[in-house]
Amino acid sequence: MSIQSVATRPFSGQKPGTSGLRKKVSVFRQPHYLENFVQSIFDTVPELRGGTLVLGGDGRYYNRVAVQTILRMAAANGVAQVLVGQGGLLSTPAVSCVIRTRGATGGIVLSASHNPGGPDEDFGIKYNVSNGGPAPEKITEAIHARTEAIEVYRTVDAAELDLDTLGSTELAGMSVEVIDPVADYAALMEKLFDFGAIRALFASGFRMRFDAMNAITGPYAHEILEGRLGAPAGTVVRGTPLEDFGGAHPDPNLVHAHDLVELMMGAGAPDFGAASDGDGDRNMILGRGFYVTPSDSLAVLAANATLIPAYAGGLKGVARSMPTSMAVDRVAAALGLNCYETPTGWKFFGNLLDAGCITFCGEESFGTGSDHVREKDGLWAVLAWLNVLAVRREPLADIVRAHWASYGRNVYTRHDYEGIDSAVADELMADLRASLQSLPGCVLDGLSVTSADDFTYTDPVDGSVSRKQGVRVAFSDDSRIVYRLSGTGTQGATLRVYIERHEADADKHGLDPQQALAALIVLADRIAGITSRTGRPAPDVIT
Ligand code: G16
């Protein structure tokens, strides 16, 4: 088989966002579009020549086509071996796990995460480095720079490989091993958690519902929850990955996982409910009649970490993204741990995890994880909760309420304004930034502004600096408002407004956050002029 060099021209806009390059399928389908980006990865990461690449995706529309394209290009670019998930499937945390357990050079994840899938919907591609985590900014920036200068990509002329049969084959001198997507990951989970205790919990009549949202975690959840842990058949719903996620939005939040939420809030709800997203890295946690915010989930898991075998010796430290609530900071202070505040994007946790500064980390965007891999991990969070529940044998809601009683409650909400005009969104953020210097000392609706800035992060491990990571305004009553634009959307701009206040008074812990934060919500609109600028009277999604 001969290597072909195909002439091409740069496409504009191949800039990875918060987590890889995400675009409409129609954009990826343009001749040479995917190839240009993939060649830019190979050109930017020369170690892949002669190395091992892990390859897989969440099974969304275009996954199979992209896997075949990447396999041909990997062979032409001198990759020695590709480990590809059966059917082209691998969850994002499983890619991270396989990279680490097999000592691979890196991995390519095909996913647009929680964005919908199908011919008219979204696709995405992301490069992960040898620690198993998303490539840091210096690499994604280099890949982007390469896409702007690319003139040629390499491929081989070969028939499609059979991706459905486990085992090894060869493509133009490159070894291709089709691996079981679940095996390495399930073995790792079994090492971390007390499967015996969780099995006993299920055997005692404890019931849960896991909503895989027609996405990648279905096979993992069937094997681990129903197979290894003995949860009754039917515990996992929507457990077969579909190319279009059954037309649903595979985003585990109160809006898109409404069937699960309805079940958990209704009469006869099971003890525990959870959902995961398109590529399996996000999670949503519910108890009977009770929703746990991702920020609280991180804090409660950190406070209970020693109940889990892998973390029984205690945590090294914790980290959260800047807009995530400060609930975990209070746990860290009580346990005498360092708590790091990073920009949004899991990639920023990588250095802290590698350097042994932290064990747990999390984000408000339904991401929770630990040092076991270098991605956030939806099923890991579910198993961590199950392990805590198996040891404590208390209702989930009681555990969280007791946590609030000890630490106070960081009442929290996020308001998303989706698909707004990019120019309007950019102007809103620019004006906010321009007002920052004049805000401290102002009294707004009776609240005194103590600080206002645009978050700049200096990585404590390598000293790299990331600027303009979100505008934050803090007030004297332990409350704050954060504004930033999403880096994962594919249409227009999405403005995210994060609102939080620490409530020490236990009598007020039961209030609905929208009520408890009502005054701040009004103020958030006023400071940024959201309604007047966007014409939107209310957010599209509230979490
Ligand atoms: C990605 C990143 C996360 C980030 C999230 C939200 O998640 O991996 O670290 O918090 O995007 O980003 P944004 O607010 O910019 O939309 P995922 O699950 O989409 O890969």
Coordinates of C-alpha atoms and ligand atoms in Angstrom, one line a residue:
M1 CA 0.0 0.0 0.0
S2 CA 1.5 3.3 -1.0
I3 CA 1.4 6.5 1.1
Q4 CA -0.5 9.3 -0.6
S5 CA 0.3 12.9 -0.1
V6 CA -2.9 14.9 -0.8
A7 CA -2.7 18.6 -1.5
T8 CA -5.0 20.7 0.7
R9 CA -5.6 24.3 1.8
P10 CA -6.2 25.6 5.3
F11 CA -9.8 26.0 6.7
S12 CA -10.3 29.0 8.9
G13 CA -11.6 28.4 12.4
Q14 CA -10.0 25.0 13.3
K15 CA -9.3 26.3 16.8
P16 CA -10.0 23.9 19.6
G17 CA -12.3 25.3 22.2
T18 CA -12.7 24.3 25.9
S19 CA -12.4 20.7 24.9
G20 CA -11.3 20.0 21.3
L21 CA -12.7 21.1 17.9
R22 CA -16.5 20.9 17.8
K23 CA -18.5 21.8 14.7
K24 CA -21.6 20.8 12.9
V25 CA -21.3 17.4 11.0
S26 CA -21.8 19.3 7.8
V27 CA -18.6 21.3 8.5
F28 CA -16.6 18.1 9.3
R29 CA -17.9 16.5 6.1
Q30 CA -16.3 19.0 3.8
P31 CA -13.6 17.4 1.8
H32 CA -10.2 17.5 3.6
Y33 CA -11.7 19.2 6.8
L34 CA -11.2 16.3 9.2
E35 CA -8.0 15.3 7.4
N36 CA -6.4 18.8 7.8
F37 CA -7.0 18.7 11.6
V38 CA -5.8 15.2 12.0
Q39 CA -2.6 15.8 10.0
S40 CA -2.1 18.9 12.1
I41 CA -2.1 16.7 15.2
F42 CA 0.4 14.3 13.6
D43 CA 2.6 17.2 12.6
T44 CA 2.4 18.8 16.1
V45 CA 3.1 15.6 18.0
P46 CA 6.1 13.9 16.3
E47 CA 6.3 11.2 19.0
L48 CA 3.2 9.6 17.4
R49 CA 5.6 8.4 14.7
G50 CA 6.6 4.9 16.0
G51 CA 4.2 5.3 18.9
T52 CA 0.9 3.9 20.1
L53 CA -2.4 5.8 19.6
V54 CA -5.7 5.1 21.4
L55 CA -8.7 5.9 19.2
G56 CA -12.4 5.9 19.8
G57 CA -15.5 8.0 20.3
D58 CA -18.9 8.2 21.7
G59 CA -20.5 6.5 18.7
R60 CA -22.3 9.6 17.4
Y61 CA -23.1 10.1 13.7
Y62 CA -19.8 10.3 11.7
N63 CA -17.9 8.4 14.3
R64 CA -17.3 5.3 12.1
V65 CA -16.3 7.4 9.1
A66 CA -13.9 9.4 11.1
V67 CA -12.3 6.4 12.8
Q68 CA -11.6 4.8 9.3
T69 CA -10.1 8.1 8.0
I70 CA -7.9 8.5 11.1
L71 CA -6.7 4.9 10.9
R72 CA -5.5 5.4 7.3
M73 CA -3.8 8.6 8.2
A74 CA -2.2 7.1 11.2
A75 CA -0.7 4.4 9.1
A76 CA 0.6 6.9 6.6
N77 CA 2.1 9.0 9.4
G78 CA 4.2 6.1 10.8
V79 CA 2.2 5.3 13.9
A80 CA 3.3 1.9 15.1
Q81 CA 0.1 0.7 16.7
V82 CA -3.5 1.9 17.2
L83 CA -5.7 0.6 19.9
V84 CA -9.3 1.2 18.7
G85 CA -12.4 0.5 20.7
Q86 CA -14.7 -2.1 19.3
G87 CA -17.2 -0.5 17.0
G88 CA -15.1 2.7 17.2
L89 CA -16.5 3.2 20.7
L90 CA -14.6 4.4 23.8
S91 CA -15.9 6.7 26.4
T92 CA -13.7 9.8 27.1
P93 CA -12.6 8.5 30.6
A94 CA -12.0 5.1 29.0
V95 CA -9.6 6.6 26.5
S96 CA -7.8 8.3 29.3
C97 CA -7.7 5.0 31.2
V98 CA -6.4 3.0 28.2
I99 CA -3.7 5.6 27.4
R100 CA -2.4 5.2 31.0
T101 CA -2.7 1.5 31.5
R102 CA -1.2 0.6 28.1
G103 CA 1.5 3.3 28.1
A104 CA 0.2 4.8 24.9
T105 CA 1.7 8.0 23.3
G106 CA -1.6 9.7 23.1
G107 CA -5.2 9.3 22.0
I108 CA -7.8 10.8 19.8
V109 CA -11.3 11.1 21.2
L110 CA -14.2 11.6 18.8
S111 CA -17.1 13.4 20.5
A112 CA -19.0 16.6 20.9
S113 CA -19.8 15.5 24.4
H114 CA -23.2 16.6 25.6
N115 CA -24.1 18.3 22.3
P116 CA -26.7 16.5 20.1
G117 CA -25.7 14.1 17.4
G118 CA -26.9 13.3 13.9
P119 CA -26.4 14.4 10.3
D120 CA -27.5 18.0 11.2
E121 CA -26.0 18.1 14.6
D122 CA -22.5 18.2 16.1
F123 CA -19.2 16.3 15.9
G124 CA -15.9 16.8 17.6
I125 CA -12.3 15.7 17.8
K126 CA -9.8 16.1 20.6
Y127 CA -6.2 15.0 21.2
N128 CA -5.1 13.6 24.6
V129 CA -1.5 13.4 25.6
S130 CA 0.5 10.6 27.3
N131 CA -0.8 11.3 30.8
G132 CA -4.3 10.5 29.4
G133 CA -5.5 14.0 29.7
P134 CA -6.6 16.6 27.2
A135 CA -3.7 18.3 25.4
P136 CA -2.7 21.5 27.3
E137 CA -3.1 24.8 25.6
K138 CA 0.4 25.0 24.2
I139 CA -0.3 21.9 22.2
T140 CA -3.8 22.9 21.1
E141 CA -2.5 26.3 20.1
A142 CA 0.3 24.6 18.1
I143 CA -2.3 22.3 16.4
H144 CA -4.4 25.3 15.5
A145 CA -1.3 27.2 14.1
R146 CA -0.5 24.1 12.0
T147 CA -4.1 24.0 10.6
E148 CA -3.6 27.6 9.3
A149 CA -0.5 26.6 7.3
I150 CA -1.2 23.1 6.2
E151 CA -0.6 22.3 2.5
V152 CA -0.6 18.5 2.5
Y153 CA -1.9 15.5 4.4
R154 CA -0.9 11.9 4.3
T155 CA -3.1 8.8 4.0
V156 CA -3.0 5.3 2.5
D157 CA -5.4 3.9 0.0
A158 CA -6.9 1.0 1.9
A159 CA -10.2 -0.8 2.3
E160 CA -12.2 -0.2 5.5
L161 CA -11.1 -2.2 8.5
D162 CA -13.5 -4.4 10.4
L163 CA -13.9 -2.6 13.7
D164 CA -16.5 -5.0 15.2
T165 CA -14.3 -8.0 15.8
L166 CA -11.9 -8.0 18.7
G167 CA -8.3 -8.8 17.9
S168 CA -5.3 -7.6 15.9
T169 CA -4.9 -6.8 12.3
E170 CA -2.6 -4.7 10.2
L171 CA -3.0 -1.7 8.0
A172 CA 0.0 -0.7 5.8
G173 CA 2.5 -2.0 8.3
M174 CA 0.7 -0.5 11.3
S175 CA -0.7 -2.8 13.9
V176 CA -4.4 -2.2 14.7
E177 CA -5.9 -3.9 17.8
V178 CA -9.6 -3.7 18.3
I179 CA -10.1 -3.7 22.0
D180 CA -13.1 -4.3 24.3
P181 CA -14.0 -0.7 25.2
V182 CA -15.2 -1.6 28.7
A183 CA -12.6 -4.1 30.0
D184 CA -9.7 -1.9 31.1
Y185 CA -12.0 0.7 32.6
A186 CA -14.1 -1.8 34.5
A187 CA -11.0 -3.4 35.9
L188 CA -9.8 0.0 37.1
M189 CA -13.1 0.8 38.8
E190 CA -13.0 -2.5 40.6
K191 CA -9.6 -1.5 42.0
L192 CA -10.7 1.8 43.3
F193 CA -14.1 1.0 44.9
D194 CA -15.4 -1.4 47.5
F195 CA -17.4 -3.5 45.0
G196 CA -18.3 -6.0 47.8
A197 CA -19.9 -3.3 49.9
I198 CA -21.8 -1.9 46.9
R199 CA -23.0 -5.4 46.0
A200 CA -24.3 -5.9 49.5
L201 CA -26.1 -2.5 49.2
F202 CA -27.9 -3.7 46.1
A203 CA -28.6 -7.1 47.7
S204 CA -30.2 -5.3 50.6
G205 CA -32.9 -3.9 48.3
F206 CA -31.3 -0.5 47.5
R207 CA -32.6 0.6 44.1
M208 CA -31.2 3.0 41.5
R209 CA -31.9 4.3 38.0
F210 CA -29.0 5.1 35.7
D211 CA -29.9 7.0 32.6
A212 CA -27.2 6.5 29.9
M213 CA -29.1 8.9 27.6
N214 CA -28.7 6.6 24.6
A215 CA -25.0 7.4 24.7
I216 CA -21.6 5.8 25.4
T217 CA -22.0 4.9 29.1
G218 CA -24.7 2.3 28.4
P219 CA -22.3 -0.6 27.8
Y220 CA -20.1 0.4 30.8
A221 CA -23.1 0.8 33.1
H222 CA -24.6 -2.5 32.1
E223 CA -21.4 -4.3 32.7
I224 CA -20.4 -2.6 36.0
L225 CA -23.8 -1.8 37.7
E226 CA -25.9 -4.7 36.5
G227 CA -23.1 -7.2 35.8
R228 CA -20.5 -6.8 38.5
L229 CA -22.4 -5.1 41.2
G230 CA -25.7 -7.1 40.9
A231 CA -28.1 -4.1 40.4
P232 CA -31.3 -5.6 39.0
A233 CA -31.8 -5.7 35.2
G234 CA -33.5 -2.5 34.2
T235 CA -31.4 -0.3 36.5
V236 CA -29.7 1.1 33.4
V237 CA -32.1 2.8 31.0
R238 CA -31.4 4.2 27.5
G239 CA -28.3 2.0 27.6
T240 CA -27.6 1.4 23.9
P241 CA -25.4 4.1 22.2
L242 CA -27.3 5.5 19.3
E243 CA -25.8 7.7 16.5
D244 CA -28.3 10.4 17.1
F245 CA -28.9 9.7 20.9
G246 CA -32.5 8.9 19.9
G247 CA -32.9 12.6 19.0
A248 CA -32.3 13.6 22.6
H249 CA -29.7 16.0 23.9
P250 CA -27.3 13.8 25.9
D251 CA -26.7 16.4 28.6
P252 CA -27.3 15.2 32.1
N253 CA -28.9 18.2 33.7
L254 CA -32.3 19.1 35.1
V255 CA -33.6 20.1 31.6
H256 CA -32.3 17.3 29.4
A257 CA -32.6 14.4 31.8
H258 CA -36.1 15.4 32.7
D259 CA -37.5 11.8 32.8
L260 CA -35.0 10.8 35.4
V261 CA -35.6 14.0 37.4
E262 CA -39.3 13.4 37.3
L263 CA -38.9 9.8 38.5
M264 CA -36.6 10.9 41.3
M265 CA -38.9 13.7 42.4
G266 CA -42.1 11.6 42.3
A267 CA -43.7 9.1 44.6
G268 CA -42.0 5.7 44.6
A269 CA -38.6 7.1 43.5
P270 CA -35.7 4.7 43.8
D271 CA -33.0 5.5 46.4
F272 CA -30.5 6.9 43.9
G273 CA -30.5 8.3 40.4
A274 CA -27.7 9.2 38.0
A275 CA -27.1 10.1 34.4
S276 CA -24.1 10.6 32.2
D277 CA -23.5 12.4 28.9
G278 CA -22.7 11.7 25.3
D279 CA -19.1 10.7 25.9
G280 CA -19.4 9.5 29.5
D281 CA -17.4 12.2 31.3
R282 CA -20.2 14.1 32.9
N283 CA -22.5 13.0 35.7
M284 CA -25.7 14.1 37.4
I285 CA -26.5 12.8 40.9
L286 CA -29.9 12.6 42.5
G287 CA -31.3 11.1 45.7
R288 CA -35.0 10.4 46.4
G289 CA -36.6 13.8 45.9
F290 CA -33.3 15.5 46.0
Y291 CA -30.9 17.0 43.3
V292 CA -27.2 17.3 44.2
T293 CA -25.4 20.2 42.4
P294 CA -22.1 19.2 40.8
S295 CA -20.4 21.6 43.2
D296 CA -21.9 20.0 46.2
S297 CA -21.2 16.6 44.8
L298 CA -17.5 17.4 44.7
A299 CA -17.6 18.8 48.3
V300 CA -19.5 15.9 49.8
L301 CA -17.3 13.3 48.1
A302 CA -14.2 15.1 49.2
A303 CA -15.5 15.2 52.8
N304 CA -16.3 11.4 52.6
A305 CA -13.3 10.3 50.5
T306 CA -11.7 8.2 53.2
L307 CA -14.7 5.8 53.1
I308 CA -13.5 4.7 49.6
P309 CA -10.7 2.2 49.5
A310 CA -8.5 4.0 46.9
Y311 CA -8.7 7.2 48.9
A312 CA -8.7 5.8 52.5
G313 CA -5.3 7.4 53.2
G314 CA -6.8 10.9 52.6
L315 CA -6.6 13.4 49.8
K316 CA -3.5 15.2 48.7
G317 CA -5.5 18.3 47.8
V318 CA -8.5 19.4 45.8
A319 CA -9.2 21.7 42.9
R320 CA -12.2 23.2 41.2
S321 CA -12.8 25.4 38.2
M322 CA -13.2 29.1 39.0
P323 CA -17.0 29.2 38.4
T324 CA -17.6 26.1 40.5
S325 CA -19.1 26.9 43.9
M326 CA -16.7 27.3 46.8
A327 CA -18.3 24.5 48.8
V328 CA -15.2 22.3 48.4
D329 CA -13.0 25.1 49.6
R330 CA -14.6 24.8 53.0
V331 CA -14.0 21.1 53.1
A332 CA -10.4 21.6 52.1
A333 CA -10.0 24.3 54.9
A334 CA -11.4 21.9 57.5
L335 CA -9.2 19.0 56.4
G336 CA -6.1 21.2 56.0
L337 CA -5.8 20.6 52.3
N338 CA -4.7 22.9 49.5
C339 CA -7.6 23.9 47.2
Y340 CA -6.7 25.2 43.8
E341 CA -8.9 27.3 41.5
T342 CA -8.4 26.8 37.8
P343 CA -10.0 28.1 34.6
T344 CA -12.9 26.1 33.1
G345 CA -11.6 23.1 31.2
W346 CA -10.4 19.7 32.6
K347 CA -7.1 20.2 30.9
F348 CA -6.1 22.7 33.6
F349 CA -6.2 19.9 36.3
G350 CA -3.7 17.8 34.4
N351 CA -0.5 19.4 35.8
L352 CA -1.9 19.4 39.4
L353 CA -2.8 15.7 39.2
D354 CA 0.5 14.8 37.6
A355 CA 2.5 16.7 40.2
G356 CA 0.6 15.0 43.1
C357 CA -0.9 18.3 44.3
I358 CA -4.5 17.1 44.2
T359 CA -6.5 13.9 44.3
F360 CA -10.1 15.1 43.6
C361 CA -11.2 17.8 41.3
G362 CA -14.5 19.0 39.8
E363 CA -16.4 21.5 37.8
E364 CA -19.9 23.0 38.0
S365 CA -20.5 21.7 34.5
F366 CA -21.3 18.2 35.8
G367 CA -17.7 17.1 36.0
T368 CA -16.1 15.2 38.8
G369 CA -13.0 13.1 38.9
S370 CA -9.8 12.0 40.6
D371 CA -6.2 11.1 39.9
H372 CA -7.2 7.7 38.6
V373 CA -7.4 9.1 35.0
R374 CA -6.9 12.5 33.5
E375 CA -10.5 13.2 32.4
K376 CA -13.6 13.8 34.3
D377 CA -15.4 10.6 34.8
G378 CA -19.2 10.2 35.0
L379 CA -19.4 6.6 36.2
W380 CA -16.5 7.1 38.6
A381 CA -18.7 9.8 40.3
V382 CA -21.7 7.4 40.4
L383 CA -19.5 4.6 41.9
A384 CA -18.0 7.0 44.4
W385 CA -21.5 8.0 45.6
L386 CA -22.6 4.3 45.7
N387 CA -19.5 3.5 47.8
V388 CA -20.3 6.3 50.2
L389 CA -23.9 5.2 50.4
A390 CA -22.9 1.6 50.9
V391 CA -20.8 2.5 53.9
R392 CA -23.0 5.2 55.5
R393 CA -26.3 3.5 54.8
E394 CA -28.2 6.8 55.0
P395 CA -30.5 8.4 52.5
L396 CA -28.5 10.6 50.1
A397 CA -30.5 13.7 50.9
D398 CA -29.6 13.3 54.6
I399 CA -25.9 13.0 53.8
V400 CA -26.0 16.3 51.9
R401 CA -28.1 18.1 54.4
A402 CA -25.8 17.0 57.2
H403 CA -22.9 18.3 55.1
W404 CA -24.6 21.7 54.8
A405 CA -25.2 21.7 58.5
S406 CA -21.5 21.3 59.1
Y407 CA -20.1 23.6 56.4
G408 CA -23.0 25.9 55.5
R409 CA -24.6 25.7 52.1
N410 CA -23.1 27.4 49.0
V411 CA -26.4 28.1 47.4
Y412 CA -25.7 28.1 43.7
T413 CA -27.2 28.4 40.2
R414 CA -26.1 28.7 36.7
H415 CA -28.1 30.6 34.0
D416 CA -27.3 29.9 30.4
Y417 CA -28.3 32.2 27.5
E418 CA -27.8 30.0 24.5
G419 CA -27.2 30.8 20.8
I420 CA -27.0 34.5 21.2
D421 CA -25.5 36.7 18.6
S422 CA -21.7 36.5 18.9
A423 CA -21.1 40.2 18.4
V424 CA -23.6 41.1 21.2
A425 CA -22.0 38.6 23.5
D426 CA -18.5 39.8 22.8
E427 CA -19.6 43.4 23.4
L428 CA -21.3 42.5 26.7
M429 CA -18.1 40.8 27.9
A430 CA -15.9 43.7 26.7
D431 CA -18.1 46.3 28.5
L432 CA -18.1 44.2 31.6
R433 CA -14.3 44.0 31.5
A434 CA -14.1 47.8 31.0
S435 CA -16.3 48.3 34.1
L436 CA -14.1 46.2 36.4
Q437 CA -11.9 48.9 37.8
S438 CA -14.8 51.0 38.9
L439 CA -16.9 48.3 40.6
P440 CA -15.0 47.6 43.9
G441 CA -16.4 49.8 46.6
C442 CA -19.7 50.3 44.8
V443 CA -22.9 49.4 46.7
L444 CA -25.4 47.8 44.3
D445 CA -28.9 46.9 45.5
G446 CA -27.5 47.1 49.1
L447 CA -24.6 44.8 48.4
S448 CA -21.1 46.1 48.6
V449 CA -18.7 45.0 45.8
T450 CA -15.4 43.8 47.4
S451 CA -13.6 42.8 44.3
A452 CA -14.1 42.5 40.5
D453 CA -11.6 41.0 38.0
D454 CA -11.1 39.0 34.9
F455 CA -9.7 35.7 36.1
T456 CA -6.1 35.0 35.2
Y457 CA -4.6 31.7 36.1
T458 CA -0.9 31.0 36.7
D459 CA -0.3 27.2 36.7
P460 CA 1.6 26.5 39.9
V461 CA 3.5 23.6 38.2
D462 CA 4.7 25.0 34.9
G463 CA 4.1 28.7 35.4
S464 CA 2.0 29.1 32.3
V465 CA -0.4 31.9 32.3
S466 CA -4.0 31.8 31.0
R467 CA -5.8 35.2 30.9
K468 CA -9.4 36.3 30.3
Q469 CA -10.9 33.2 31.9
G470 CA -14.1 34.8 33.2
V471 CA -15.3 38.0 34.9
R472 CA -16.0 37.7 38.6
V473 CA -17.7 40.1 40.9
A474 CA -17.6 39.4 44.7
F475 CA -19.7 41.0 47.4
S476 CA -19.2 41.6 51.1
D477 CA -21.9 39.0 52.1
D478 CA -19.9 36.0 50.7
S479 CA -21.7 36.0 47.4
R480 CA -20.4 36.3 43.9
I481 CA -21.4 36.5 40.3
V482 CA -19.3 35.1 37.5
Y483 CA -19.8 35.7 33.7
R484 CA -18.1 33.8 30.9
L485 CA -18.8 32.7 27.4
S486 CA -18.9 29.0 26.7
G487 CA -16.1 27.5 24.7
T488 CA -18.0 24.4 23.7
G489 CA -21.0 25.6 21.6
T490 CA -21.2 25.4 17.9
Q491 CA -23.7 28.1 17.1
G492 CA -23.5 31.8 18.1
A493 CA -22.4 32.4 21.6
T494 CA -23.6 31.0 25.0
L495 CA -23.4 33.3 27.9
R496 CA -23.0 31.6 31.3
V497 CA -23.8 33.4 34.5
Y498 CA -22.9 31.7 37.7
I499 CA -24.4 33.0 40.9
E500 CA -23.5 31.8 44.4
R501 CA -24.0 32.8 48.1
H502 CA -22.8 31.1 51.2
E503 CA -25.7 30.5 53.6
A504 CA -24.7 29.7 57.2
D505 CA -28.3 29.7 58.6
A506 CA -29.5 26.1 58.6
D507 CA -33.1 27.2 58.6
K508 CA -32.6 28.6 55.1
H509 CA -30.9 25.6 53.6
G510 CA -34.1 24.1 52.3
L511 CA -34.9 27.2 50.1
D512 CA -35.1 26.8 46.3
P513 CA -31.8 28.4 45.0
Q514 CA -33.8 30.5 42.5
Q515 CA -35.6 32.1 45.5
A516 CA -32.7 32.3 47.8
L517 CA -30.6 34.0 45.1
A518 CA -33.4 36.1 43.6
A519 CA -31.9 39.4 44.5
L520 CA -28.5 38.4 43.0
I521 CA -30.1 37.1 39.9
V522 CA -31.7 40.5 39.3
L523 CA -28.4 42.2 40.0
A524 CA -26.5 39.9 37.6
D525 CA -28.8 41.0 34.8
R526 CA -28.4 44.7 35.7
I527 CA -24.6 44.6 36.0
A528 CA -24.2 43.1 32.5
G529 CA -27.4 44.4 30.8
I530 CA -28.2 40.9 29.7
T531 CA -31.9 41.4 28.9
S532 CA -31.5 44.7 27.3
R533 CA -28.6 43.6 25.1
T534 CA -29.8 40.2 24.1
G535 CA -33.6 40.7 24.2
R536 CA -33.8 37.5 26.3
P537 CA -36.2 38.0 29.2
A538 CA -35.0 34.7 30.8
P539 CA -32.2 32.2 30.5
D540 CA -32.7 29.1 28.3
V541 CA -31.3 26.7 30.8
I542 CA -31.2 27.0 34.6
T543 CA -29.1 24.5 36.6
Ligands
G16_1 C1 -16.0 20.6 28.5 C2 -14.7 20.6 29.3 C3 -15.1 20.9 30.7 C4 -15.8 22.3 30.8 C5 -17.0 22.1 29.9 C6 -17.9 23.4 29.9 O1 -16.8 19.6 28.9 O2 -14.1 19.3 29.3 O3 -13.9 21.0 31.4 O4 -16.2 22.6 32.1 O5 -16.7 21.8 28.6 O6 -17.3 24.3 29.1 P1 -18.0 25.6 28.6 O7 -18.6 26.3 29.8 O8 -16.9 26.4 27.9 O9 -19.1 25.2 27.6 P2 -17.4 18.5 27.9 O10 -18.2 17.6 28.8 O11 -18.2 19.3 27.0 O12 -16.2 17.9 27.3

